[in-house]
PDB file of N, CA and C in Angstrom:
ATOM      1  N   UNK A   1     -20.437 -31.809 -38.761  1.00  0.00           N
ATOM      2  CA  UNK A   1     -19.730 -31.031 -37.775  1.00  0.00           C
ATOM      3  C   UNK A   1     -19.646 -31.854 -36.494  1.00  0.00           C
ATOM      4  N   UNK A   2     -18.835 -31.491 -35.883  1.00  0.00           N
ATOM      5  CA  UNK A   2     -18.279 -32.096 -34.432  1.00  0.00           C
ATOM      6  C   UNK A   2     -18.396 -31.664 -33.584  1.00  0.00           C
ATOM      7  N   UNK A   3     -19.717 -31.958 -32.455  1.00  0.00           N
ATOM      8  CA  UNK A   3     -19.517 -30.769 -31.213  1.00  0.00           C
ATOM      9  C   UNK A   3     -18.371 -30.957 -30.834  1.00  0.00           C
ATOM     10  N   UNK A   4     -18.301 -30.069 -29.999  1.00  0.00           N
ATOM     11  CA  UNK A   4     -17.105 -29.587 -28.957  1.00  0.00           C
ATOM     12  C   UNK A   4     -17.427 -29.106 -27.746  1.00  0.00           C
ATOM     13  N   UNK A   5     -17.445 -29.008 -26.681  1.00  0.00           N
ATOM     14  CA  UNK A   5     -17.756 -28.587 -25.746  1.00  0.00           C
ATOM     15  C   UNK A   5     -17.386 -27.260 -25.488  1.00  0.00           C
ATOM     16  N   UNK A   6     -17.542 -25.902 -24.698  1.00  0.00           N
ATOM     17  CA  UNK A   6     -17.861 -24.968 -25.131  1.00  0.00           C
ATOM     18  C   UNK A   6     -16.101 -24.237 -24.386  1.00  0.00           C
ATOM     19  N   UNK A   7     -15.623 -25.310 -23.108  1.00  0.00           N
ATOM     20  CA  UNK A   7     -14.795 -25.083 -22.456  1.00  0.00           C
ATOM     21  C   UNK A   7     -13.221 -25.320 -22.748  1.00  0.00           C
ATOM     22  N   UNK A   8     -13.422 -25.979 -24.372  1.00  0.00           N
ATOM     23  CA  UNK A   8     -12.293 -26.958 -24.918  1.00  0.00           C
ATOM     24  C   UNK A   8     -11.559 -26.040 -25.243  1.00  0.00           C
ATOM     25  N   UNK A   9     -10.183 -26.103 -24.944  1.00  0.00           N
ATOM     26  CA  UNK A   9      -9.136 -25.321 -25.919  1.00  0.00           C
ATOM     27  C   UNK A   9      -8.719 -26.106 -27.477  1.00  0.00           C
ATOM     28  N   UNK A  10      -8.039 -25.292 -27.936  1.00  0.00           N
ATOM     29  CA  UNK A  10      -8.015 -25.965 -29.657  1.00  0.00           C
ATOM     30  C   UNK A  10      -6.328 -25.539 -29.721  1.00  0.00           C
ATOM     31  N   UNK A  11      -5.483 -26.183 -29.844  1.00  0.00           N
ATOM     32  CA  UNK A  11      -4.075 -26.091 -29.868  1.00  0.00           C
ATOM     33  C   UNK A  11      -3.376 -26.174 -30.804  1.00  0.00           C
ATOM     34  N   UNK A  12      -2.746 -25.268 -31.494  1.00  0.00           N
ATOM     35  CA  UNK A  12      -2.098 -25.490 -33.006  1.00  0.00           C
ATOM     36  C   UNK A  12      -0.623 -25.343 -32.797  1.00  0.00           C
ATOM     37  N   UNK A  13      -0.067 -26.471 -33.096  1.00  0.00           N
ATOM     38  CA  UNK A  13       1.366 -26.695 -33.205  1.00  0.00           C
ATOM     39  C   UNK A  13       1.756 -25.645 -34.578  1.00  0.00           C
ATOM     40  N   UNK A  14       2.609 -24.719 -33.932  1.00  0.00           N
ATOM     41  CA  UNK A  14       3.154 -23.660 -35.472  1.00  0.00           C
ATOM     42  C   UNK A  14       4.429 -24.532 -35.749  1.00  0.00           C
ATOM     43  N   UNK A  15       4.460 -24.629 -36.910  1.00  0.00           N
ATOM     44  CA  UNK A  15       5.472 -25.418 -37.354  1.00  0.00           C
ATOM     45  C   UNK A  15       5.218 -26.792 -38.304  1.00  0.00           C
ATOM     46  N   UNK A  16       6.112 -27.113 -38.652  1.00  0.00           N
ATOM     47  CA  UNK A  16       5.399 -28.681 -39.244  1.00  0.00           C
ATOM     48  C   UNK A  16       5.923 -29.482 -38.566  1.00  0.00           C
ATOM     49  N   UNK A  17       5.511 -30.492 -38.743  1.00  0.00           N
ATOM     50  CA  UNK A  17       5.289 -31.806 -38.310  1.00  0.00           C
ATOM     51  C   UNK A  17       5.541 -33.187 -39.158  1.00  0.00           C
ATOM     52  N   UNK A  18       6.400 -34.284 -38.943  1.00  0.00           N
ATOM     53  CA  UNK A  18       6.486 -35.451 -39.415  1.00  0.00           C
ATOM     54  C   UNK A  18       5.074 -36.356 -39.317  1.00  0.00           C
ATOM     55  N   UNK A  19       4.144 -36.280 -40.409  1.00  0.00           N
ATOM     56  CA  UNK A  19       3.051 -36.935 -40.291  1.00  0.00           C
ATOM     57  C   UNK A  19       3.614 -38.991 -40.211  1.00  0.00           C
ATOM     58  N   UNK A  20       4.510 -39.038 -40.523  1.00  0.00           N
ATOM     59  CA  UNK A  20       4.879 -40.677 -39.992  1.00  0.00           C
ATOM     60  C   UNK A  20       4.586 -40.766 -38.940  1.00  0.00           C
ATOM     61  N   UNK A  21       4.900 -40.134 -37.855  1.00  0.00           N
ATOM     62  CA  UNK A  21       4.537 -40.253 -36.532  1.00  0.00           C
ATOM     63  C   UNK A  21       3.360 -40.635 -35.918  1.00  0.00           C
ATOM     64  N   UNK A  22       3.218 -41.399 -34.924  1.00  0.00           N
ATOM     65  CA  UNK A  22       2.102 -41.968 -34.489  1.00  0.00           C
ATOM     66  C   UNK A  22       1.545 -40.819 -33.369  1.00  0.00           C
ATOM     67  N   UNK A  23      -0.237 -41.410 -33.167  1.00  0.00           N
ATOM     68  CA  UNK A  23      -0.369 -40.229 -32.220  1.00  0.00           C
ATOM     69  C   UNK A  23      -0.092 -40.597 -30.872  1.00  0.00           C
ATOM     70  N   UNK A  24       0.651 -41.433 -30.291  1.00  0.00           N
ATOM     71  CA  UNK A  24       1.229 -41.583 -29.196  1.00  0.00           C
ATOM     72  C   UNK A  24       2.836 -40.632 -28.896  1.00  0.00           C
ATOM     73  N   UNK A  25       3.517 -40.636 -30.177  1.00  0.00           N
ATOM     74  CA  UNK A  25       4.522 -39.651 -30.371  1.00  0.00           C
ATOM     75  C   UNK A  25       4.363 -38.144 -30.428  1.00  0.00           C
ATOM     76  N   UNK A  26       2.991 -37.788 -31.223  1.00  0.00           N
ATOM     77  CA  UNK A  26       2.428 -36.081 -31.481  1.00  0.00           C
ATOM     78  C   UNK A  26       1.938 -36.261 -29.855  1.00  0.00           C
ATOM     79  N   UNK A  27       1.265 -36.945 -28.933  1.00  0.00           N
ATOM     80  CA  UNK A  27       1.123 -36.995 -27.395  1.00  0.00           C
ATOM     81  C   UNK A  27       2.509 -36.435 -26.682  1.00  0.00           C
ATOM     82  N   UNK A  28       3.281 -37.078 -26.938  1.00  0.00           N
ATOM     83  CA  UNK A  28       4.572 -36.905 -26.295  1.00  0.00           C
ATOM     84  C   UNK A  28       5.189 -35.180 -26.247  1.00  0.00           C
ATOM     85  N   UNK A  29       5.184 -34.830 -27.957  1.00  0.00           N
ATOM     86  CA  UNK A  29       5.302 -33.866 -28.120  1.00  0.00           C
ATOM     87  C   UNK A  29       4.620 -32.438 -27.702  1.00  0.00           C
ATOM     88  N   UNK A  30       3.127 -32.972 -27.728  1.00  0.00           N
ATOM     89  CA  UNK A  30       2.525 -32.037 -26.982  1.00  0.00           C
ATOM     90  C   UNK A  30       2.630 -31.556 -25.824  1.00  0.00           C
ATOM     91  N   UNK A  31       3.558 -32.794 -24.511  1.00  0.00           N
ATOM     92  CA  UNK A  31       4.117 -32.301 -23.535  1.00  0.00           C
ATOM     93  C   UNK A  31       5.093 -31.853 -23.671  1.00  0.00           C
ATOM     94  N   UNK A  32       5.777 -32.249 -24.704  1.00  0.00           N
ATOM     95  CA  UNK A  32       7.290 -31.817 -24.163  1.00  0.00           C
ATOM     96  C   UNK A  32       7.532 -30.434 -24.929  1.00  0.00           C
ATOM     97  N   UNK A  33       7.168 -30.238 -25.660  1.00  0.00           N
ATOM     98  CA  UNK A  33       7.245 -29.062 -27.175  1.00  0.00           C
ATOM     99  C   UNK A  33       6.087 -27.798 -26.742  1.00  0.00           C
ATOM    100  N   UNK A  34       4.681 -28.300 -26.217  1.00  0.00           N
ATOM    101  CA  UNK A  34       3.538 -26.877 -26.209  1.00  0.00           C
ATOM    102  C   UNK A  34       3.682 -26.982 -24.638  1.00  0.00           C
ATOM    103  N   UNK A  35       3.936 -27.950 -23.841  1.00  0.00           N
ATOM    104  CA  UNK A  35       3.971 -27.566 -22.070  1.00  0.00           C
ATOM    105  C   UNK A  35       2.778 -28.030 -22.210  1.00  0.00           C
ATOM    106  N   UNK A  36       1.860 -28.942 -22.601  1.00  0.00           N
ATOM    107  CA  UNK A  36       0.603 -29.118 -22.340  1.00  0.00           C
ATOM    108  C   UNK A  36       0.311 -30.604 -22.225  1.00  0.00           C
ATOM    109  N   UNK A  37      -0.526 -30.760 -21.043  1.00  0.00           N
ATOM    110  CA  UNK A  37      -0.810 -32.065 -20.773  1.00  0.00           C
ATOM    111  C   UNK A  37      -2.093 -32.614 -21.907  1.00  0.00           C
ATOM    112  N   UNK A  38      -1.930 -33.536 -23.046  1.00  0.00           N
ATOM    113  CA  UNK A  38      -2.611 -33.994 -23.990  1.00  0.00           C
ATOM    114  C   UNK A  38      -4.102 -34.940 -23.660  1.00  0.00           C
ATOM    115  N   UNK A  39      -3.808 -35.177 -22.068  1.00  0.00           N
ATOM    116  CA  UNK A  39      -4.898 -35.990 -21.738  1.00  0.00           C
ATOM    117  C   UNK A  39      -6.071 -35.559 -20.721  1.00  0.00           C
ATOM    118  N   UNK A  40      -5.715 -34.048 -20.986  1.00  0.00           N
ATOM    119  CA  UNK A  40      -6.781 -33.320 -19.767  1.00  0.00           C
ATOM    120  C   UNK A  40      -8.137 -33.164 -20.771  1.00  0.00           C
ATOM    121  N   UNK A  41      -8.373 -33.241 -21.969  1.00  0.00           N
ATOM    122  CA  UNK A  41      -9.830 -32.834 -22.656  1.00  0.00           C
ATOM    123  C   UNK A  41      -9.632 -31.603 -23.560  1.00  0.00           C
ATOM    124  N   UNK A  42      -8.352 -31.373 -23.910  1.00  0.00           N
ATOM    125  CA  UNK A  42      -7.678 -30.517 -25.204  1.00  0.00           C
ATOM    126  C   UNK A  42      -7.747 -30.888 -26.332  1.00  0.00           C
ATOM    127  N   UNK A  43      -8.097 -30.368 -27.553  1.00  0.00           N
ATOM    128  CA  UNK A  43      -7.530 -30.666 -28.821  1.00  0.00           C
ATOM    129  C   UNK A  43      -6.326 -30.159 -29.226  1.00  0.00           C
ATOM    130  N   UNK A  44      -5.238 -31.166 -29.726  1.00  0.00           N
ATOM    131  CA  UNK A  44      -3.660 -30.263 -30.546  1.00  0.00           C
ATOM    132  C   UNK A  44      -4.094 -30.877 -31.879  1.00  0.00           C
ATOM    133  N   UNK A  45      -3.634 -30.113 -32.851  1.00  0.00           N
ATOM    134  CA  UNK A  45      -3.798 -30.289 -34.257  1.00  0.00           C
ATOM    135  C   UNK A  45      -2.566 -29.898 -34.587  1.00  0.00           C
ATOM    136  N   UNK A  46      -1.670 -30.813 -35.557  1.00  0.00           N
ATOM    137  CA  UNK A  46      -0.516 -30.789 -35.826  1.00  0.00           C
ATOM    138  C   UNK A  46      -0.599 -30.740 -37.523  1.00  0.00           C
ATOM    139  N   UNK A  47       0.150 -29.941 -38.140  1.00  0.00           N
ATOM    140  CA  UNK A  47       0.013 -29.820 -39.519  1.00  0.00           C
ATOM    141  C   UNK A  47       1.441 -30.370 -40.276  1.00  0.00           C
ATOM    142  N   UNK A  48       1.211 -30.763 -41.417  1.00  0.00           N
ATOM    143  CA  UNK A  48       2.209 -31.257 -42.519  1.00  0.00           C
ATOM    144  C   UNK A  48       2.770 -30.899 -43.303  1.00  0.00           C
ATOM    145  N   UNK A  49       3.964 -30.985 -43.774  1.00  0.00           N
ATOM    146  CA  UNK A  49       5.209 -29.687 -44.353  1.00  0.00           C
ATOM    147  C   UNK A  49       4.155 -29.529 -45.269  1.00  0.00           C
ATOM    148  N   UNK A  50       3.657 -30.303 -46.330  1.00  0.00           N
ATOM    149  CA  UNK A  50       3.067 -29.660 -47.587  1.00  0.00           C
ATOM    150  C   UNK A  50       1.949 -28.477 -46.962  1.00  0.00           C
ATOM    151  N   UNK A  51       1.029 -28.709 -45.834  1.00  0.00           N
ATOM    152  CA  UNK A  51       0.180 -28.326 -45.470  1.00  0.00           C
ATOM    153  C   UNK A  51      -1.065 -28.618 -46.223  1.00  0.00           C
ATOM    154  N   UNK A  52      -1.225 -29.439 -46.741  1.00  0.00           N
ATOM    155  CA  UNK A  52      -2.675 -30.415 -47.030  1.00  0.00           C
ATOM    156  C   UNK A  52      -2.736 -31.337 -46.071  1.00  0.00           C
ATOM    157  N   UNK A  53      -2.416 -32.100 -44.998  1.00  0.00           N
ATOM    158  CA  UNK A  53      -2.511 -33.137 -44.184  1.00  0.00           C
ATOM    159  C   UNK A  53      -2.356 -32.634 -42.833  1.00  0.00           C
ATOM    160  N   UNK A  54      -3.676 -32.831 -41.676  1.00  0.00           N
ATOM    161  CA  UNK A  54      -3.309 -32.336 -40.560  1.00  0.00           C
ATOM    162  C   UNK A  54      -3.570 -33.919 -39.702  1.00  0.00           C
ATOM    163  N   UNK A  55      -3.031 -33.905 -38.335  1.00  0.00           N
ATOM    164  CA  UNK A  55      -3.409 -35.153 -37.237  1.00  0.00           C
ATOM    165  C   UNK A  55      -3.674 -34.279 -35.822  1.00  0.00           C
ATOM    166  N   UNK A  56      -5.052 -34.854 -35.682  1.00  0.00           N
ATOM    167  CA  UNK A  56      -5.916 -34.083 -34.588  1.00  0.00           C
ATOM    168  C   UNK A  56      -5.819 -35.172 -33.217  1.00  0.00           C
ATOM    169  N   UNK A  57      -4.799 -34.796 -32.233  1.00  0.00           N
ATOM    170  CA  UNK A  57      -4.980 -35.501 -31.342  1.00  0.00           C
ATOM    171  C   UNK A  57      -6.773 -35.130 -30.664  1.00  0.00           C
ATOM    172  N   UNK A  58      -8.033 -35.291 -30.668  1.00  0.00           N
ATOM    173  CA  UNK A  58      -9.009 -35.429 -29.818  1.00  0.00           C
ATOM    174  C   UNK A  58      -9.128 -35.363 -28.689  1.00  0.00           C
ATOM    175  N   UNK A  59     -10.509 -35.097 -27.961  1.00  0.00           N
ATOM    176  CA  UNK A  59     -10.415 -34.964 -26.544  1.00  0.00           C
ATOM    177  C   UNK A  59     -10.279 -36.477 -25.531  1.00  0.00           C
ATOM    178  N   UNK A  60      -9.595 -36.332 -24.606  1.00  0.00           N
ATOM    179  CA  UNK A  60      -9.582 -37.579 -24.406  1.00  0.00           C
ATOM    180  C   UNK A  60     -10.935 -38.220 -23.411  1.00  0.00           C
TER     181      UNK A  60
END
């Protein structure tokens, strides 16, 4: 298991997602798509059409 700190939000992109994408691009998106700044100490977790494959941008 992974702490987390107790103050962290956890952000789930509804929708799928192009897992080709790098996480500098799912960054991008997280501003431009959830309104959320990706580098304040958030987790976004982005999921994959099949939905077996997720990419966890981390806290920064």
């Amino acid at each position: 298991m992974i702490p987390v700190p107790a103050n962290t939000r956890v952000w789930l992109a509804a929708g799928v997602t192009d897992m080709r994408r790098g996480f500098t691009t799912l960054a991008a998106q997280a501003e431009t798509v959830l309104k959320q700044d990706p580098f304040v100490g958030h987790i976004f977790v982005f999921r994959g059409r099949r939905g077996d494959l997720i990419k966890i941008i981390p806290l920064s």
